[in-house]
Every structure is written in C-alpha cells, then in structure tokens.
Amino acid sequence: MVEAVPRRTLLRTVAIAVALAAACAGVLPAGHARAATGTVPQDFNGDGYGDLAVAAPNATVNGKAKAGYVAVLYGSANGLRGTAKKVYTQASAGIPGTVEAGDRFGSDLVTADLDGDGYTDLQVSADDELWEQGGVVREGSRTVLWGGPGGFTSGKVRPAVGDGRYQSGSGTVTGDFNGDGHQDLLDNGRVEYGPFGRDGVPAGSTGVQLVDGDIQLVKVVAGDVDGDGITDVVTLAQSFDDDDEGNRGEHLNFLRGSRDGLRPLVVLKDAQGEKIRPGHTLAIGDVNGDHRGDIVMGYGGLRFIYGTANGPADSVAPRTITQDTPGVPGADEAGDVFGHDLAVGDVNGDGYGDVLAGDPFEDLGAVRQAGAFVVVPGGPGGPTGAGSRLFGQDSADVPGTVEKDDRFGENVHLVDGNGDGRAEPVVAAVGEDSYAGGVWVFRSGSAGVTAKGSFAFGARTLGTVASGAWLGDRFPR
C-alpha cells in the first residue's frame, strides 16, 4: 500500500521498418512514456541508429584540469564504431561556454528530444561551474547540445534550477510527465515542460516535492510503471534521523505521471504498512513482459517491485538474486557490491527487459577489484537468475588485461547501435590506467550478449588527455 504525503527520443522515424523495429524493442516515438523494457533510444543525428554519449568530467582540456568533456560514438548498420566519434568540450565549435579548470563539464548527462524536431538532444551538467545571476554567484550549469543531421553543432547554456536541497544533476531525468506528446525535464525538484525553444526556455515549469521532509535525495529514475503511457518517477531518499515511526535509512517514493503532470509523492509501503527498504541503486524496466515498468533495486543483490495498473506493487518480489542464486556466475562475497549500477533493456529481442548489473569490486582470481558485470535475463515471471552470464576483462574475446582496481563494471549502459531492436551493453572501467578510465562496447543477438566483436576505447582513440580523466564516469539517463 502507499501513504500519501502532503503536497509541499527518441528515434527519428526514418522509415516504417525502423519504426516497427523500434516498437518491437519497446522503443516508442516522441510523445510516449519511456519504453517499458528500459531500452532508451539516443539518436543524435537522426539516421535511425542509436548513438553513445559518455563523459570524462575530470579530464584536462586545453591545459585546464578537471574541465571535462563528452565523447560521442555514432551508430551504424554495423553498430557503434570507434572510428565514428566526436569529442565535445566547452571549446568546441557551436558549443557555448568557456573551458575552465574545475568546471567538470559532463558531471551528468540526460537525453531527450527537448525541442521536438525528431533528433535526440543531450543536456550536459557542469556541477562545479560558477555563474552570476543578478549579482549573485551560483554554482552549476547545464548545456543543451541540440541534435541534428550532423550531430551536435550548437547548444545553449541553461543555469541550474530547482530546489537547493537536491544536488545538481542528482535529480535530473526526462520523460513525458503530462502525456502531451512532448518530452519534459525533471531537474532537481522542478519539472520543465517541453517543447523547449532553442533559447533553452521550456513551455512551462512547476516545482515538485521529490522527498518527504528534511531527507536527502539519493537517486531519481523515470519510467512508465503503471502502463498508462505517461512517465512516472521513483525517488530514493535517505534519512539519517528517526522518522515519526522510529525508522531511519533509505526508502522509496513514487510520483505518478498524469495529464496534470506529476502527482504528489507517496511513500512506498508493503502490505503490512512498513516502508519498503531499497538498495542504493535503481532502474525501471519491464522485466516480466507485462508492458509495465518494474522497479529494479541493486547493491549487493537484485530485488524487484513489479509494476501494476495502480502503480508499484505493495510488496517486493520474494526472489532476491545474488551471486549465490542458481544460474548466476560468481560467488556472493563481502564487498563485491553486485548491482552497483544497473541498466535494463532487451538484449536478445524476446520482449523481456534484461538486467545489466555492474559488479566493479569483484575479484578475478587473485586480482582485487578488477570488476565485472552480469547479464540477468528477464522472463514471464521476472528474472530468476537462470541463464545469467558474467563478463570481465579475463573473459574470452574481451579486450584488455585484468588489473587491480580497474573497477570494470562501475557504470553500465545500453544502446541499440545497429538498429536491430536489441540493446548492446556499454561498460565503463573508471579506474582503468590509474583513473584515466575506459569504455567497452559489447554485441547482442538472439542468443543474448556476446563478447565477440566487442571493442574498447579510451583517450588514445579519442585523442584526449588520459591522466585522471575518469572516462566512463557518466552515461546518459
């Protein structure tokens, strides 16, 4: 049950075949809620193939430490390629702003067709950038890079907005929260309704409460939990003090999307009236094939709250998946943090969302914290663990060498780079080469994820400064 709290894209339609393939994969055209399976289309240049954006917020640019950049690999009939790449900084042609030390351009990334022209746009946060408004110095900016036939050729700086209780970028997600057919931004406690003008101004905006009371916001995710075609929001909140019921720790809130926008939050409780205790990570995707988004919780194991027509179910599914679950490779060991990061999408085209679970602190043999990720298949009753596969840098056909503290799998992502309706895993090892970072792209087919044909890229491929860049620290949400 839920307890009310007082109120205080999108793939460009290139051809009918592309549209049908997208629909089969759970990818919906602009104006619909985010696909239930979890596969998020990101087509920046409108060619019908998904593109990849990845940030290196601590990278040195033009001699400025921690200035940051965003790299884009463009999709094709052959998938993502290291040769079809572009690096964007605040010194790039058409991109506003100035390269400054410590700005951390790429602190957060979100994608949506904000201006409604059929091309996916990318909002890039620079959480530490200082700017002045009305004589007051503020911290944090957002730059929208407008998608188009040639990719990103122009942008607009938008000062950070929202409630000061929410750290810039921590509460930023996209979706159609009022069902009007335009993509909206939920940014740090403020909904900005699309379409956006090229001046960066939304059609309208309103404030929303993301947490109940004086509680820290930890995570925000968006998806269509009740299957009504309008995007809903789930927030993860953390309290360090006892609440009115003597509880402390983390809990979940649900904000239902409606024709009037996001409704007031409700605290998710189970059938006994107890707050549902989540993990530290969240994702939404349809893992049981009922066309409703399910809440996936991670960090040491995977748990699920299934979506219903009334919103999230009033109980956590009884099955918790760990590395001790039959069918899941590895062993459940202290400190592994299985599910450190999550992504949900259909990797084999069977209509069920599959879960990518990062396992960055996994020891591989005698090598500590080398890292791995696990693909956990979805199915009619939700994931069971059966058929799961683990990939690390010691797996056959995976490029690279197992090294201490690489933390391969720290961040995970999904992109349909070849337009076949199957999502391909993209995995970061932020600790690679003393925190230069690196990114691995895998392939998917009817049998699921494969390392054959996988490739890795880093500073050498991109032509950027490697030292301490943290490449892979952020993928889009």
Tab-separated table of C-alpha atoms in Angstrom:
chain	number	residue	atom	x	y	z
A	1	MET	CA	0.000	0.000	0.000
A	2	VAL	CA	1.011	3.641	-0.247
A	3	GLU	CA	0.814	6.508	2.190
A	4	ALA	CA	0.093	9.966	0.805
A	5	VAL	CA	2.404	12.776	1.829
A	6	PRO	CA	1.005	16.300	1.912
A	7	ARG	CA	1.991	18.351	-1.101
A	8	ARG	CA	4.695	20.826	-0.047
A	9	THR	CA	13.833	10.218	-28.276
A	10	LEU	CA	13.616	9.100	-29.274
A	11	LEU	CA	14.399	7.588	-32.527
A	12	ARG	CA	13.674	9.743	-35.556
A	13	THR	CA	11.188	7.946	-37.815
A	14	VAL	CA	13.283	7.306	-40.882
A	15	ALA	CA	11.134	4.564	-42.371
A	16	ILE	CA	8.209	2.389	-41.445
A	17	ALA	CA	10.557	-0.561	-40.956
A	18	VAL	CA	12.636	1.361	-38.443
A	19	ALA	CA	9.525	2.402	-36.551
A	20	LEU	CA	8.251	-1.159	-36.427
A	21	ALA	CA	11.595	-2.476	-35.246
A	22	ALA	CA	11.675	0.148	-32.536
A	23	ALA	CA	8.173	-0.731	-31.398
A	24	CYS	CA	9.075	-4.391	-31.148
A	25	ALA	CA	12.051	-3.479	-28.972
A	26	GLY	CA	9.901	-1.392	-26.696
A	27	VAL	CA	11.228	1.881	-28.132
A	28	LEU	CA	8.455	4.397	-28.560
A	29	PRO	CA	8.334	7.549	-30.672
A	30	ALA	CA	8.260	11.022	-29.205
A	31	GLY	CA	5.217	11.713	-27.107
A	32	HIS	CA	5.113	8.405	-25.299
A	33	ALA	CA	6.412	7.400	-21.925
A	34	ARG	CA	9.848	5.869	-21.807
A	35	ALA	CA	9.845	2.339	-23.164
A	36	ALA	CA	8.736	-0.185	-20.587
A	37	THR	CA	11.549	-2.612	-21.408
A	38	GLY	CA	14.023	0.070	-20.434
A	39	THR	CA	15.751	0.452	-23.804
A	40	VAL	CA	16.351	4.173	-24.238
A	41	PRO	CA	16.774	5.455	-27.805
A	42	GLN	CA	19.509	8.034	-28.317
A	43	ASP	CA	19.744	9.077	-31.962
A	44	PHE	CA	21.577	12.385	-32.074
A	45	ASN	CA	21.930	12.593	-35.866
A	46	GLY	CA	18.606	11.090	-36.966
A	47	ASP	CA	19.967	8.202	-39.025
A	48	GLY	CA	17.884	5.590	-37.200
A	49	TYR	CA	20.782	4.116	-35.219
A	50	GLY	CA	21.373	4.618	-31.521
A	51	ASP	CA	24.373	6.718	-30.528
A	52	LEU	CA	26.509	6.646	-27.385
A	53	ALA	CA	27.440	9.618	-25.203
A	54	VAL	CA	29.908	9.178	-22.351
A	55	ALA	CA	31.538	11.750	-20.094
A	56	ALA	CA	35.005	12.288	-18.674
A	57	PRO	CA	34.260	15.087	-16.183
A	58	ASN	CA	37.742	15.150	-14.633
A	59	ALA	CA	39.585	15.361	-17.946
A	60	THR	CA	42.158	18.038	-18.660
A	61	VAL	CA	41.112	20.164	-21.647
A	62	ASN	CA	43.391	22.795	-23.186
A	63	GLY	CA	45.603	22.555	-20.130
A	64	LYS	CA	42.702	23.131	-17.706
A	65	ALA	CA	42.468	20.374	-15.094
A	66	LYS	CA	39.033	18.871	-14.456
A	67	ALA	CA	37.454	20.940	-17.224
A	68	GLY	CA	35.740	17.838	-18.627
A	69	TYR	CA	34.429	16.604	-21.966
A	70	VAL	CA	31.743	14.417	-23.530
A	71	ALA	CA	32.565	11.852	-26.208
A	72	VAL	CA	30.018	10.568	-28.738
A	73	LEU	CA	30.247	7.399	-30.803
A	74	TYR	CA	27.716	7.253	-33.611
A	75	GLY	CA	25.760	4.128	-34.504
A	76	SER	CA	25.546	2.490	-37.920
A	77	ALA	CA	24.302	-0.668	-39.611
A	78	ASN	CA	27.395	-2.289	-38.121
A	79	GLY	CA	26.802	-0.834	-34.671
A	80	LEU	CA	28.859	1.613	-32.670
A	81	ARG	CA	32.354	2.195	-34.033
A	82	GLY	CA	35.449	3.751	-32.536
A	83	THR	CA	36.132	5.481	-35.842
A	84	ALA	CA	32.781	7.331	-35.890
A	85	LYS	CA	33.480	9.573	-32.911
A	86	LYS	CA	33.398	13.174	-31.790
A	87	VAL	CA	34.603	14.898	-28.609
A	88	TYR	CA	32.660	17.894	-27.292
A	89	THR	CA	34.061	20.438	-24.857
A	90	GLN	CA	33.176	23.995	-23.971
A	91	ALA	CA	35.718	24.988	-26.609
A	92	SER	CA	34.043	23.036	-29.438
A	93	ALA	CA	32.607	24.972	-32.370
A	94	GLY	CA	28.996	25.946	-31.700
A	95	ILE	CA	29.105	24.820	-28.059
A	96	PRO	CA	28.713	27.763	-25.659
A	97	GLY	CA	30.822	28.366	-22.593
A	98	THR	CA	34.497	28.621	-21.748
A	99	VAL	CA	36.898	25.859	-20.783
A	100	GLU	CA	37.772	26.449	-17.140
A	101	ALA	CA	39.617	24.383	-14.569
A	102	GLY	CA	37.311	22.576	-12.182
A	103	ASP	CA	34.026	23.070	-14.085
A	104	ARG	CA	33.605	19.288	-14.581
A	105	PHE	CA	31.665	19.507	-17.843
A	106	GLY	CA	29.971	16.102	-18.068
A	107	SER	CA	29.095	15.751	-14.380
A	108	ASP	CA	25.705	14.441	-15.502
A	109	LEU	CA	24.087	13.534	-18.831
A	110	VAL	CA	20.436	13.211	-19.825
A	111	THR	CA	18.903	12.670	-23.263
A	112	ALA	CA	15.552	13.598	-24.807
A	113	ASP	CA	14.152	15.295	-27.891
A	114	LEU	CA	13.601	18.528	-25.996
A	115	ASP	CA	12.694	20.762	-28.941
A	116	GLY	CA	10.534	18.172	-30.711
A	117	ASP	CA	12.418	18.171	-34.022
A	118	GLY	CA	12.918	14.392	-34.118
A	119	TYR	CA	16.572	14.433	-33.067
A	120	THR	CA	17.699	13.434	-29.584
A	121	ASP	CA	19.292	16.273	-27.634
A	122	LEU	CA	21.840	15.949	-24.829
A	123	GLN	CA	21.864	18.025	-21.650
A	124	VAL	CA	25.319	18.183	-20.074
A	125	SER	CA	25.759	19.339	-16.485
A	126	ALA	CA	28.852	21.127	-15.205
A	127	ASP	CA	28.171	20.860	-11.490
A	128	ASP	CA	31.115	22.978	-10.360
A	129	GLU	CA	30.843	25.783	-12.906
A	130	LEU	CA	30.286	29.212	-11.353
A	131	TRP	CA	27.998	31.777	-12.969
A	132	GLU	CA	26.447	35.051	-11.962
A	133	GLN	CA	22.772	35.970	-11.877
A	134	GLY	CA	21.551	39.291	-10.533
A	135	GLY	CA	24.853	39.911	-8.827
A	136	VAL	CA	24.737	36.547	-7.039
A	137	VAL	CA	27.354	33.899	-7.817
A	138	ARG	CA	25.774	30.468	-8.256
A	139	GLU	CA	27.175	27.004	-8.828
A	140	GLY	CA	26.217	24.506	-11.501
A	141	SER	CA	25.173	24.942	-15.120
A	142	ARG	CA	23.527	22.859	-17.826
A	143	THR	CA	24.289	22.999	-21.523
A	144	VAL	CA	21.828	21.556	-24.034
A	145	LEU	CA	23.516	20.233	-27.161
A	146	TRP	CA	20.937	20.229	-29.937
A	147	GLY	CA	20.801	17.108	-32.097
A	148	GLY	CA	20.682	17.432	-35.874
A	149	PRO	CA	21.738	15.763	-39.152
A	150	GLY	CA	25.400	16.397	-38.379
A	151	GLY	CA	25.158	15.576	-34.703
A	152	PHE	CA	25.734	18.353	-32.189
A	153	THR	CA	26.614	21.644	-33.866
A	154	SER	CA	25.031	24.135	-31.466
A	155	GLY	CA	23.980	24.432	-27.863
A	156	LYS	CA	22.543	26.643	-25.173
A	157	VAL	CA	23.730	27.203	-21.606
A	158	ARG	CA	20.951	26.939	-19.044
A	159	PRO	CA	21.706	27.853	-15.398
A	160	ALA	CA	20.942	25.114	-12.895
A	161	VAL	CA	17.429	25.273	-11.453
A	162	GLY	CA	15.400	23.593	-8.775
A	163	ASP	CA	15.424	23.042	-5.054
A	164	GLY	CA	18.743	23.713	-3.340
A	165	ARG	CA	18.252	20.557	-1.248
A	166	TYR	CA	18.894	18.475	-4.337
A	167	GLN	CA	22.476	18.258	-5.543
A	168	SER	CA	22.747	19.491	-9.131
A	169	GLY	CA	22.296	16.577	-11.508
A	170	SER	CA	21.297	14.085	-8.815
A	171	GLY	CA	17.621	14.588	-9.559
A	172	THR	CA	17.618	15.017	-13.344
A	173	VAL	CA	15.563	12.673	-15.541
A	174	THR	CA	13.493	13.010	-18.699
A	175	GLY	CA	10.091	11.758	-19.820
A	176	ASP	CA	6.604	12.847	-20.812
A	177	PHE	CA	5.234	13.550	-17.352
A	178	ASN	CA	1.901	15.018	-18.511
A	179	GLY	CA	1.186	12.888	-21.576
A	180	ASP	CA	1.030	15.798	-24.029
A	181	GLY	CA	3.425	14.238	-26.520
A	182	HIS	CA	6.419	16.426	-25.633
A	183	GLN	CA	9.496	15.432	-23.680
A	184	ASP	CA	9.957	17.125	-20.300
A	185	LEU	CA	12.822	17.529	-17.836
A	186	LEU	CA	12.607	16.866	-14.127
A	187	ASP	CA	15.610	18.761	-12.842
A	188	ASN	CA	16.334	18.971	-9.116
A	189	GLY	CA	12.750	19.323	-7.982
A	190	ARG	CA	11.415	21.305	-10.920
A	191	VAL	CA	9.530	19.971	-13.938
A	192	GLU	CA	10.243	21.872	-17.140
A	193	TYR	CA	7.656	21.037	-19.785
A	194	GLY	CA	8.506	20.625	-23.451
A	195	PRO	CA	8.782	21.593	-26.122
A	196	PHE	CA	11.822	23.746	-25.402
A	197	GLY	CA	12.798	26.664	-27.587
A	198	ARG	CA	16.308	26.909	-28.969
A	199	ASP	CA	16.819	29.605	-26.340
A	200	GLY	CA	16.541	26.805	-23.783
A	201	VAL	CA	13.261	28.085	-22.372
A	202	PRO	CA	10.606	25.418	-21.645
A	203	ALA	CA	6.926	25.741	-22.490
A	204	GLY	CA	6.225	25.932	-18.757
A	205	SER	CA	7.520	24.747	-15.412
A	206	THR	CA	6.425	23.865	-11.904
A	207	GLY	CA	8.031	22.693	-8.688
A	208	VAL	CA	7.566	19.184	-7.304
A	209	GLN	CA	8.456	17.573	-3.996
A	210	LEU	CA	10.850	14.669	-4.524
A	211	VAL	CA	11.387	13.628	-0.900
A	212	ASP	CA	9.233	13.722	2.206
A	213	GLY	CA	10.544	16.161	4.786
A	214	ASP	CA	14.148	17.051	5.524
A	215	ILE	CA	15.629	13.990	3.863
A	216	GLN	CA	18.472	13.606	1.396
A	217	LEU	CA	17.671	12.752	-2.220
A	218	VAL	CA	19.886	9.894	-3.381
A	219	LYS	CA	18.537	8.777	-6.747
A	220	VAL	CA	15.767	9.562	-9.255
A	221	VAL	CA	14.602	7.273	-12.070
A	222	ALA	CA	11.766	7.605	-14.582
A	223	GLY	CA	9.623	5.090	-16.457
A	224	ASP	CA	6.043	4.019	-17.104
A	225	VAL	CA	5.311	1.906	-14.016
A	226	ASP	CA	1.519	1.705	-14.419
A	227	GLY	CA	1.483	1.239	-18.200
A	228	ASP	CA	-0.751	4.224	-18.988
A	229	GLY	CA	1.669	5.783	-21.482
A	230	ILE	CA	2.682	8.636	-19.160
A	231	THR	CA	6.076	8.698	-17.457
A	232	ASP	CA	6.205	8.134	-13.693
A	233	VAL	CA	9.049	8.895	-11.286
A	234	VAL	CA	10.583	6.913	-8.422
A	235	THR	CA	12.939	8.566	-5.943
A	236	LEU	CA	15.300	7.015	-3.437
A	237	ALA	CA	15.547	9.054	-0.236
A	238	GLN	CA	17.805	8.684	2.762
A	239	SER	CA	17.272	9.818	6.334
A	240	PHE	CA	19.964	9.895	8.992
A	241	ASP	CA	17.455	10.539	11.779
A	242	ASP	CA	14.483	8.619	13.136
A	243	ASP	CA	11.207	9.468	11.431
A	244	ASP	CA	7.817	9.661	13.150
A	245	GLU	CA	7.642	5.870	13.102
A	246	GLY	CA	11.100	5.376	14.574
A	247	ASN	CA	12.571	4.320	11.227
A	248	ARG	CA	15.737	5.544	9.613
A	249	GLY	CA	17.657	4.714	6.481
A	250	GLU	CA	16.533	4.637	2.860
A	251	HIS	CA	13.070	4.344	1.363
A	252	LEU	CA	11.260	4.831	-1.945
A	253	ASN	CA	8.781	7.451	-3.112
A	254	PHE	CA	6.505	7.251	-6.149
A	255	LEU	CA	5.240	10.184	-8.238
A	256	ARG	CA	2.608	9.129	-10.768
A	257	GLY	CA	2.528	10.900	-14.113
A	258	SER	CA	-0.869	12.211	-15.217
A	259	ARG	CA	-2.475	14.617	-17.673
A	260	ASP	CA	-1.971	17.233	-14.972
A	261	GLY	CA	1.695	16.368	-14.510
A	262	LEU	CA	3.380	14.541	-11.648
A	263	ARG	CA	1.048	13.898	-8.742
A	264	PRO	CA	2.186	14.389	-5.118
A	265	LEU	CA	4.603	11.754	-3.940
A	266	VAL	CA	3.594	8.732	-1.933
A	267	VAL	CA	5.920	6.714	0.257
A	268	LEU	CA	6.032	3.103	-0.903
A	269	LYS	CA	4.965	0.690	1.825
A	270	ASP	CA	4.312	-3.002	1.906
A	271	ALA	CA	1.051	-4.751	2.789
A	272	GLN	CA	1.966	-4.535	6.483
A	273	GLY	CA	2.405	-0.774	6.307
A	274	GLU	CA	6.193	-0.842	6.582
A	275	LYS	CA	8.336	1.337	4.362
A	276	ILE	CA	9.939	-0.635	1.564
A	277	ARG	CA	13.697	-0.605	2.047
A	278	PRO	CA	15.546	-0.363	-1.255
A	279	GLY	CA	19.164	-0.848	-2.237
A	280	HIS	CA	21.396	2.049	-3.195
A	281	THR	CA	20.767	1.831	-6.944
A	282	LEU	CA	17.572	1.899	-9.009
A	283	ALA	CA	16.387	1.286	-12.542
A	284	ILE	CA	12.998	0.881	-14.221
A	285	GLY	CA	12.245	-1.593	-16.994
A	286	ASP	CA	9.739	-4.288	-17.938
A	287	VAL	CA	11.477	-7.460	-16.786
A	288	ASN	CA	8.353	-9.680	-16.855
A	289	GLY	CA	6.819	-8.665	-20.187
A	290	ASP	CA	3.522	-7.196	-18.964
A	291	HIS	CA	4.161	-3.806	-20.616
A	292	ARG	CA	4.616	-2.044	-17.284
A	293	GLY	CA	7.880	-0.782	-15.900
A	294	ASP	CA	9.239	-2.679	-12.911
A	295	ILE	CA	11.470	-1.155	-10.239
A	296	VAL	CA	14.843	-2.880	-10.034
A	297	MET	CA	16.893	-2.328	-6.886
A	298	GLY	CA	20.552	-3.212	-6.532
A	299	TYR	CA	23.664	-3.092	-4.364
A	300	GLY	CA	24.745	-6.495	-3.113
A	301	GLY	CA	21.819	-8.219	-4.830
A	302	LEU	CA	18.876	-7.565	-7.133
A	303	ARG	CA	15.322	-7.101	-5.874
A	304	PHE	CA	12.184	-6.210	-7.809
A	305	ILE	CA	8.934	-4.328	-7.273
A	306	TYR	CA	6.671	-5.145	-10.196
A	307	GLY	CA	4.564	-2.513	-11.892
A	308	THR	CA	0.767	-2.786	-11.865
A	309	ALA	CA	-2.096	-0.730	-13.284
A	310	ASN	CA	-2.229	1.007	-9.905
A	311	GLY	CA	1.482	1.722	-9.757
A	312	PRO	CA	4.180	-0.218	-7.900
A	313	ALA	CA	3.069	-3.445	-6.218
A	314	ASP	CA	2.724	-3.299	-2.437
A	315	SER	CA	5.480	-5.830	-1.903
A	316	VAL	CA	8.977	-6.648	-3.016
A	317	ALA	CA	9.081	-9.801	-5.114
A	318	PRO	CA	10.104	-12.699	-2.865
A	319	ARG	CA	13.071	-13.627	-5.038
A	320	THR	CA	16.340	-11.760	-4.378
A	321	ILE	CA	19.051	-12.503	-6.923
A	322	THR	CA	22.642	-12.659	-5.710
A	323	GLN	CA	25.749	-14.382	-6.996
A	324	ASP	CA	24.760	-17.350	-4.848
A	325	THR	CA	21.491	-17.721	-6.786
A	326	PRO	CA	21.485	-20.817	-9.041
A	327	GLY	CA	22.373	-19.803	-12.582
A	328	VAL	CA	24.261	-16.641	-11.593
A	329	PRO	CA	28.051	-16.865	-12.082
A	330	GLY	CA	30.464	-15.981	-9.302
A	331	ALA	CA	30.040	-16.077	-5.552
A	332	ASP	CA	28.286	-13.755	-3.131
A	333	GLU	CA	31.266	-12.188	-1.366
A	334	ALA	CA	31.556	-9.287	1.041
A	335	GLY	CA	32.445	-6.056	-0.725
A	336	ASP	CA	31.568	-7.151	-4.275
A	337	VAL	CA	28.595	-4.739	-4.421
A	338	PHE	CA	26.768	-6.752	-7.082
A	339	GLY	CA	24.318	-4.321	-8.714
A	340	HIS	CA	26.462	-1.249	-8.009
A	341	ASP	CA	24.996	0.195	-11.225
A	342	LEU	CA	22.001	-1.029	-13.213
A	343	ALA	CA	20.617	-0.817	-16.719
A	344	VAL	CA	17.523	-2.555	-18.089
A	345	GLY	CA	16.837	-3.346	-21.734
A	346	ASP	CA	16.001	-6.181	-24.102
A	347	VAL	CA	19.341	-7.597	-25.236
A	348	ASN	CA	18.006	-10.597	-27.196
A	349	GLY	CA	14.739	-9.323	-28.686
A	350	ASP	CA	12.444	-11.671	-26.763
A	351	GLY	CA	10.278	-8.850	-25.381
A	352	TYR	CA	11.558	-9.070	-21.804
A	353	GLY	CA	13.819	-6.487	-20.243
A	354	ASP	CA	17.146	-7.935	-19.138
A	355	VAL	CA	19.198	-6.518	-16.271
A	356	LEU	CA	22.817	-5.420	-16.529
A	357	ALA	CA	24.293	-5.468	-13.044
A	358	GLY	CA	27.660	-3.840	-12.500
A	359	ASP	CA	29.982	-5.711	-10.150
A	360	PRO	CA	33.027	-3.394	-10.036
A	361	PHE	CA	34.605	-4.701	-6.845
A	362	GLU	CA	34.582	-8.335	-7.986
A	363	ASP	CA	37.947	-10.059	-7.560
A	364	LEU	CA	39.011	-12.020	-10.633
A	365	GLY	CA	41.361	-14.729	-9.463
A	366	ALA	CA	43.995	-13.078	-7.292
A	367	VAL	CA	43.378	-9.631	-8.777
A	368	ARG	CA	41.424	-7.476	-6.369
A	369	GLN	CA	38.613	-5.209	-7.533
A	370	ALA	CA	39.239	-5.959	-11.186
A	371	GLY	CA	35.488	-5.842	-11.739
A	372	ALA	CA	32.872	-7.485	-13.925
A	373	PHE	CA	29.248	-7.174	-14.997
A	374	VAL	CA	26.465	-9.733	-15.093
A	375	VAL	CA	23.586	-10.008	-17.572
A	376	VAL	CA	20.483	-11.361	-15.800
A	377	PRO	CA	17.718	-12.349	-18.270
A	378	GLY	CA	14.117	-11.271	-17.828
A	379	GLY	CA	11.227	-13.660	-18.320
A	380	PRO	CA	7.463	-14.211	-17.874
A	381	GLY	CA	7.761	-14.332	-14.087
A	382	GLY	CA	10.598	-11.858	-13.902
A	383	PRO	CA	14.300	-12.685	-13.582
A	384	THR	CA	15.191	-15.916	-11.805
A	385	GLY	CA	18.943	-15.887	-12.304
A	386	ALA	CA	18.831	-18.762	-14.781
A	387	GLY	CA	20.898	-18.124	-17.892
A	388	SER	CA	22.883	-15.254	-16.371
A	389	ARG	CA	26.332	-14.514	-17.788
A	390	LEU	CA	29.335	-12.756	-16.262
A	391	PHE	CA	31.841	-10.768	-18.310
A	392	GLY	CA	35.201	-9.420	-17.167
A	393	GLN	CA	38.455	-8.496	-18.820
A	394	ASP	CA	39.511	-12.120	-18.357
A	395	SER	CA	36.554	-13.360	-20.442
A	396	ALA	CA	37.218	-14.710	-23.926
A	397	ASP	CA	37.169	-12.031	-26.645
A	398	VAL	CA	37.010	-9.129	-24.154
A	399	PRO	CA	39.829	-6.647	-24.862
A	400	GLY	CA	42.207	-5.566	-22.130
A	401	THR	CA	44.027	-7.042	-19.177
A	402	VAL	CA	42.758	-7.783	-15.689
A	403	GLU	CA	44.324	-5.233	-13.340
A	404	LYS	CA	43.889	-4.324	-9.706
A	405	ASP	CA	41.380	-1.527	-9.054
A	406	ASP	CA	40.193	-1.209	-12.671
A	407	ARG	CA	36.616	-1.479	-11.376
A	408	PHE	CA	35.321	-2.763	-14.682
A	409	GLY	CA	31.515	-2.556	-14.497
A	410	GLU	CA	31.377	0.512	-12.273
A	411	ASN	CA	28.916	2.077	-14.717
A	412	VAL	CA	26.752	0.186	-17.219
A	413	HIS	CA	24.568	1.362	-20.083
A	414	LEU	CA	22.577	0.070	-23.071
A	415	VAL	CA	22.419	1.380	-26.650
A	416	ASP	CA	20.903	-0.134	-29.793
A	417	GLY	CA	23.772	0.976	-32.010
A	418	ASN	CA	22.837	-1.085	-35.087
A	419	GLY	CA	19.065	-0.588	-35.038
A	420	ASP	CA	18.182	-4.283	-34.800
A	421	GLY	CA	15.894	-3.847	-31.791
A	422	ARG	CA	18.381	-5.408	-29.366
A	423	ALA	CA	20.228	-3.330	-26.806
A	424	GLU	CA	24.020	-3.635	-26.642
A	425	PRO	CA	25.862	-3.302	-23.315
A	426	VAL	CA	28.346	-0.487	-22.819
A	427	VAL	CA	30.513	-0.823	-19.729
A	428	ALA	CA	32.943	1.563	-18.035
A	429	ALA	CA	36.071	0.884	-16.008
A	430	VAL	CA	36.660	4.272	-14.420
A	431	GLY	CA	39.743	3.006	-12.568
A	432	GLU	CA	41.459	1.790	-15.748
A	433	ASP	CA	45.053	3.053	-16.074
A	434	SER	CA	45.077	4.983	-12.795
A	435	TYR	CA	41.685	6.595	-13.381
A	436	ALA	CA	42.183	7.571	-16.974
A	437	GLY	CA	39.119	5.399	-17.479
A	438	GLY	CA	37.930	3.318	-20.395
A	439	VAL	CA	34.753	2.098	-22.101
A	440	TRP	CA	33.879	-1.324	-23.570
A	441	VAL	CA	31.173	-1.931	-26.182
A	442	PHE	CA	29.658	-5.422	-26.468
A	443	ARG	CA	27.376	-7.010	-29.069
A	444	SER	CA	23.913	-8.539	-28.728
A	445	GLY	CA	21.991	-11.087	-30.763
A	446	SER	CA	19.126	-13.532	-30.466
A	447	ALA	CA	21.225	-15.582	-28.031
A	448	GLY	CA	21.922	-12.549	-25.874
A	449	VAL	CA	25.143	-10.677	-25.144
A	450	THR	CA	28.410	-11.777	-26.709
A	451	ALA	CA	31.981	-10.566	-26.350
A	452	LYS	CA	32.766	-11.487	-29.959
A	453	GLY	CA	33.249	-8.266	-31.860
A	454	SER	CA	33.496	-6.228	-28.670
A	455	PHE	CA	35.939	-3.333	-28.519
A	456	ALA	CA	37.288	-0.857	-26.012
A	457	PHE	CA	38.195	2.788	-26.339
A	458	GLY	CA	39.891	5.422	-24.252
A	459	ALA	CA	41.942	8.579	-24.536
A	460	ARG	CA	44.105	7.239	-27.369
A	461	THR	CA	41.051	6.535	-29.536
A	462	LEU	CA	39.507	9.896	-28.701
A	463	GLY	CA	42.700	11.951	-28.954
A	464	THR	CA	42.254	13.357	-25.457
A	465	VAL	CA	44.386	13.679	-22.318
A	466	ALA	CA	44.272	10.414	-20.390
A	467	SER	CA	45.608	11.244	-16.939
A	468	GLY	CA	42.892	11.254	-14.287
A	469	ALA	CA	40.092	11.858	-16.822
A	470	TRP	CA	37.558	9.419	-15.329
A	471	LEU	CA	36.294	8.434	-18.774
A	472	GLY	CA	33.073	6.475	-18.267
A	473	ASP	CA	32.099	8.270	-15.079
A	474	ARG	CA	28.733	9.169	-16.625
A	475	PHE	CA	26.404	7.677	-19.196
A	476	PRO	CA	23.084	9.358	-20.091
A	477	ARG	CA	19.878	8.790	-18.160
